[in-house]
């Protein structure tokens, strides 16, 4: 049985909102831990030869970082007053665009006519610029913009929730 530390529970539930500071602190620690695990597995893999165990450890670290960053990002979008489905736009659409561009480039014949090559190159460039723009928009939304002031449809901001709990505890004591 796995025991989850109580400090991590707010980051593993979809209920409520997550402030910019809380989300960024958690993700910084998560990316640091994932990077350390990946670096350790890479160094160990180079030291003893690329054994499948070290390669699998590296892939598992990458999967954990991705999985454990989804819930805080959804709660961060809730703090901004947006649905968690926006995360599909910010993270899924750019990769789908890049994959489509690479697929289109792979369909070109070995030496296409210059007009076709230029049109495919320009279309691909515009699609990649759009994908990078969406990724940048998502990064700004999730890490730099403050949440909506006061309550929204996803609940109270973190500070209000803590203040209400303290007030409720103090009224019970008196």
mmCIF file of C-alpha atoms in Angstrom:
data_model
loop_
_atom_site.group_PDB
_atom_site.id
_atom_site.type_symbol
_atom_site.label_atom_id
_atom_site.label_comp_id
_atom_site.label_asym_id
_atom_site.label_seq_id
_atom_site.Cartn_x
_atom_site.Cartn_y
_atom_site.Cartn_z
ATOM 1 C CA UNK A 1 0.000 0.000 0.000
ATOM 2 C CA UNK A 2 1.290 3.434 -0.933
ATOM 3 C CA UNK A 3 0.990 6.272 1.576
ATOM 4 C CA UNK A 4 0.790 9.749 0.099
ATOM 5 C CA UNK A 5 2.283 12.522 2.244
ATOM 6 C CA UNK A 6 -0.443 14.988 3.342
ATOM 7 C CA UNK A 7 1.515 17.901 1.846
ATOM 8 C CA UNK A 8 1.065 16.393 -1.650
ATOM 9 C CA UNK A 9 -2.693 15.774 -1.386
ATOM 10 C CA UNK A 10 -3.733 19.271 -2.610
ATOM 11 C CA UNK A 11 -1.739 18.646 -5.795
ATOM 12 C CA UNK A 12 -3.416 15.297 -6.511
ATOM 13 C CA UNK A 13 -7.076 16.336 -6.444
ATOM 14 C CA UNK A 14 -9.046 18.160 -9.117
ATOM 15 C CA UNK A 15 -11.260 19.990 -6.629
ATOM 16 C CA UNK A 16 -10.831 23.708 -6.171
ATOM 17 C CA UNK A 17 -8.202 26.161 -7.263
ATOM 18 C CA UNK A 18 -4.416 26.359 -7.031
ATOM 19 C CA UNK A 19 -2.655 29.697 -6.754
ATOM 20 C CA UNK A 20 0.138 30.720 -9.103
ATOM 21 C CA UNK A 21 2.740 30.501 -6.326
ATOM 22 C CA UNK A 22 1.640 27.041 -5.157
ATOM 23 C CA UNK A 23 1.494 25.640 -8.691
ATOM 24 C CA UNK A 24 4.865 27.071 -9.743
ATOM 25 C CA UNK A 25 6.563 25.876 -6.542
ATOM 26 C CA UNK A 26 5.158 22.366 -6.953
ATOM 27 C CA UNK A 27 6.088 22.161 -10.647
ATOM 28 C CA UNK A 28 9.586 23.486 -9.973
ATOM 29 C CA UNK A 29 10.122 20.751 -7.378
ATOM 30 C CA UNK A 30 8.553 18.150 -9.667
ATOM 31 C CA UNK A 31 10.707 19.106 -12.650
ATOM 32 C CA UNK A 32 13.799 19.208 -10.417
ATOM 33 C CA UNK A 33 13.104 15.743 -9.021
ATOM 34 C CA UNK A 34 12.300 14.367 -12.486
ATOM 35 C CA UNK A 35 15.444 15.952 -13.937
ATOM 36 C CA UNK A 36 17.571 14.548 -11.119
ATOM 37 C CA UNK A 37 16.127 11.077 -11.632
ATOM 38 C CA UNK A 38 16.629 11.322 -15.402
ATOM 39 C CA UNK A 39 20.214 12.581 -14.988
ATOM 40 C CA UNK A 40 20.985 9.844 -12.480
ATOM 41 C CA UNK A 41 19.633 7.166 -14.786
ATOM 42 C CA UNK A 42 21.544 8.693 -17.739
ATOM 43 C CA UNK A 43 24.842 8.817 -15.847
ATOM 44 C CA UNK A 44 24.362 5.317 -14.494
ATOM 45 C CA UNK A 45 23.426 4.118 -17.962
ATOM 46 C CA UNK A 46 26.609 5.596 -19.460
ATOM 47 C CA UNK A 47 28.733 4.144 -16.660
ATOM 48 C CA UNK A 48 27.552 0.563 -17.079
ATOM 49 C CA UNK A 49 26.398 0.679 -20.681
ATOM 50 C CA UNK A 50 22.883 1.448 -21.776
ATOM 51 C CA UNK A 51 21.117 -1.322 -19.947
ATOM 52 C CA UNK A 52 17.340 -1.413 -20.569
ATOM 53 C CA UNK A 53 16.749 -0.894 -16.835
ATOM 54 C CA UNK A 54 18.300 2.603 -16.903
ATOM 55 C CA UNK A 55 16.494 3.475 -20.097
ATOM 56 C CA UNK A 56 13.209 2.362 -18.539
ATOM 57 C CA UNK A 57 13.960 4.407 -15.394
ATOM 58 C CA UNK A 58 14.495 7.487 -17.571
ATOM 59 C CA UNK A 59 11.191 6.910 -19.403
ATOM 60 C CA UNK A 60 9.355 6.316 -16.131
ATOM 61 C CA UNK A 61 10.712 9.595 -14.741
ATOM 62 C CA UNK A 62 9.463 11.443 -17.811
ATOM 63 C CA UNK A 63 6.019 9.812 -17.517
ATOM 64 C CA UNK A 64 5.753 10.729 -13.834
ATOM 65 C CA UNK A 65 6.648 14.355 -14.502
ATOM 66 C CA UNK A 66 4.011 14.594 -17.231
ATOM 67 C CA UNK A 67 1.308 12.809 -15.222
ATOM 68 C CA UNK A 68 1.901 14.718 -11.990
ATOM 69 C CA UNK A 69 1.907 18.073 -13.783
ATOM 70 C CA UNK A 70 -1.549 17.572 -15.324
ATOM 71 C CA UNK A 71 -3.607 17.984 -12.133
ATOM 72 C CA UNK A 72 -1.867 21.165 -10.888
ATOM 73 C CA UNK A 73 -2.221 22.672 -14.364
ATOM 74 C CA UNK A 74 -5.962 21.899 -14.411
ATOM 75 C CA UNK A 75 -6.393 23.440 -10.949
ATOM 76 C CA UNK A 76 -4.329 26.427 -12.077
ATOM 77 C CA UNK A 77 -6.736 26.909 -14.992
ATOM 78 C CA UNK A 78 -9.581 26.722 -12.468
ATOM 79 C CA UNK A 79 -7.881 29.549 -10.567
ATOM 80 C CA UNK A 80 -7.928 31.572 -13.799
ATOM 81 C CA UNK A 81 -11.670 30.833 -14.184
ATOM 82 C CA UNK A 82 -11.151 28.471 -17.125
ATOM 83 C CA UNK A 83 -12.094 24.842 -17.618
ATOM 84 C CA UNK A 84 -9.422 22.172 -17.382
ATOM 85 C CA UNK A 85 -10.161 21.283 -21.015
ATOM 86 C CA UNK A 86 -8.094 24.328 -22.021
ATOM 87 C CA UNK A 87 -5.063 22.186 -21.174
ATOM 88 C CA UNK A 88 -5.763 20.138 -24.313
ATOM 89 C CA UNK A 89 -5.436 23.287 -26.393
ATOM 90 C CA UNK A 90 -2.257 24.445 -24.649
ATOM 91 C CA UNK A 91 -0.458 21.111 -24.678
ATOM 92 C CA UNK A 92 -2.171 18.857 -27.218
ATOM 93 C CA UNK A 93 -2.718 21.129 -30.209
ATOM 94 C CA UNK A 94 0.932 22.194 -30.636
ATOM 95 C CA UNK A 95 2.136 18.579 -30.682
ATOM 96 C CA UNK A 96 -0.651 17.608 -33.072
ATOM 97 C CA UNK A 97 0.372 20.497 -35.336
ATOM 98 C CA UNK A 98 4.038 19.546 -35.237
ATOM 99 C CA UNK A 99 3.170 15.911 -35.980
ATOM 100 C CA UNK A 100 0.993 16.960 -38.915
ATOM 101 C CA UNK A 101 3.786 19.141 -40.325
ATOM 102 C CA UNK A 102 6.306 16.307 -40.052
ATOM 103 C CA UNK A 103 3.855 13.925 -41.699
ATOM 104 C CA UNK A 104 3.245 16.378 -44.558
ATOM 105 C CA UNK A 105 6.989 16.808 -45.055
ATOM 106 C CA UNK A 106 7.465 13.048 -45.158
ATOM 107 C CA UNK A 107 4.967 12.795 -48.034
ATOM 108 C CA UNK A 108 7.023 15.052 -50.302
ATOM 109 C CA UNK A 109 8.832 13.269 -53.112
ATOM 110 C CA UNK A 110 12.669 13.235 -52.963
ATOM 111 C CA UNK A 111 13.019 16.220 -55.302
ATOM 112 C CA UNK A 112 9.694 18.101 -55.492
ATOM 113 C CA UNK A 113 9.112 20.983 -57.886
ATOM 114 C CA UNK A 114 10.314 24.274 -56.344
ATOM 115 C CA UNK A 115 6.816 25.764 -56.153
ATOM 116 C CA UNK A 116 5.470 22.791 -54.176
ATOM 117 C CA UNK A 117 8.539 22.665 -51.931
ATOM 118 C CA UNK A 118 8.257 26.394 -51.175
ATOM 119 C CA UNK A 119 4.513 26.248 -50.483
ATOM 120 C CA UNK A 120 4.894 23.251 -48.154
ATOM 121 C CA UNK A 121 7.832 24.923 -46.389
ATOM 122 C CA UNK A 122 5.938 28.189 -45.849
ATOM 123 C CA UNK A 123 2.780 26.414 -44.709
ATOM 124 C CA UNK A 124 4.823 24.302 -42.304
ATOM 125 C CA UNK A 125 6.608 27.382 -40.975
ATOM 126 C CA UNK A 126 3.309 29.175 -40.340
ATOM 127 C CA UNK A 127 1.873 26.101 -38.606
ATOM 128 C CA UNK A 128 4.957 25.793 -36.375
ATOM 129 C CA UNK A 129 4.811 29.504 -35.487
ATOM 130 C CA UNK A 130 1.126 29.062 -34.569
ATOM 131 C CA UNK A 131 1.980 25.995 -32.451
ATOM 132 C CA UNK A 132 4.728 27.886 -30.615
ATOM 133 C CA UNK A 133 2.317 30.781 -30.088
ATOM 134 C CA UNK A 134 -0.251 28.470 -28.493
ATOM 135 C CA UNK A 135 2.452 26.932 -26.263
ATOM 136 C CA UNK A 136 3.632 30.394 -25.199
ATOM 137 C CA UNK A 137 0.052 31.486 -24.501
ATOM 138 C CA UNK A 138 -0.432 28.395 -22.325
ATOM 139 C CA UNK A 139 2.825 29.002 -20.457
ATOM 140 C CA UNK A 140 1.810 32.590 -19.709
ATOM 141 C CA UNK A 141 -1.707 31.525 -18.635
ATOM 142 C CA UNK A 142 -0.440 28.778 -16.331
ATOM 143 C CA UNK A 143 2.623 30.390 -14.786
ATOM 144 C CA UNK A 144 2.451 34.188 -14.960
ATOM 145 C CA UNK A 145 -1.132 35.419 -14.782
ATOM 146 C CA UNK A 146 -2.800 35.772 -11.409
ATOM 147 C CA UNK A 147 -6.058 34.042 -10.607
ATOM 148 C CA UNK A 148 -9.466 35.624 -10.666
ATOM 149 C CA UNK A 149 -10.069 37.735 -7.555
ATOM 150 C CA UNK A 150 -12.679 36.376 -5.189
ATOM 151 C CA UNK A 151 -14.728 33.239 -5.683
ATOM 152 C CA UNK A 152 -15.438 31.797 -9.117
ATOM 153 C CA UNK A 153 -17.358 28.694 -10.252
ATOM 154 C CA UNK A 154 -14.449 26.477 -9.117
ATOM 155 C CA UNK A 155 -14.404 27.744 -5.535
ATOM 156 C CA UNK A 156 -12.602 30.239 -3.354
ATOM 157 C CA UNK A 157 -9.011 31.334 -3.932
ATOM 158 C CA UNK A 158 -6.465 29.530 -1.790
ATOM 159 C CA UNK A 159 -5.951 32.460 0.605
ATOM 160 C CA UNK A 160 -9.697 32.872 1.220
ATOM 161 C CA UNK A 161 -10.124 29.163 1.864
ATOM 162 C CA UNK A 162 -7.342 29.179 4.462
ATOM 163 C CA UNK A 163 -8.694 32.358 6.073
ATOM 164 C CA UNK A 164 -12.212 30.874 6.253
ATOM 165 C CA UNK A 165 -10.823 27.713 7.870
ATOM 166 C CA UNK A 166 -8.941 29.752 10.476
ATOM 167 C CA UNK A 167 -12.034 31.846 11.229
ATOM 168 C CA UNK A 168 -14.175 28.710 11.457
ATOM 169 C CA UNK A 169 -11.659 27.083 13.804
ATOM 170 C CA UNK A 170 -11.465 30.171 16.028
ATOM 171 C CA UNK A 171 -15.270 30.432 16.296
ATOM 172 C CA UNK A 172 -15.502 26.803 17.304
ATOM 173 C CA UNK A 173 -12.926 27.350 20.064
ATOM 174 C CA UNK A 174 -14.786 30.287 21.648
#
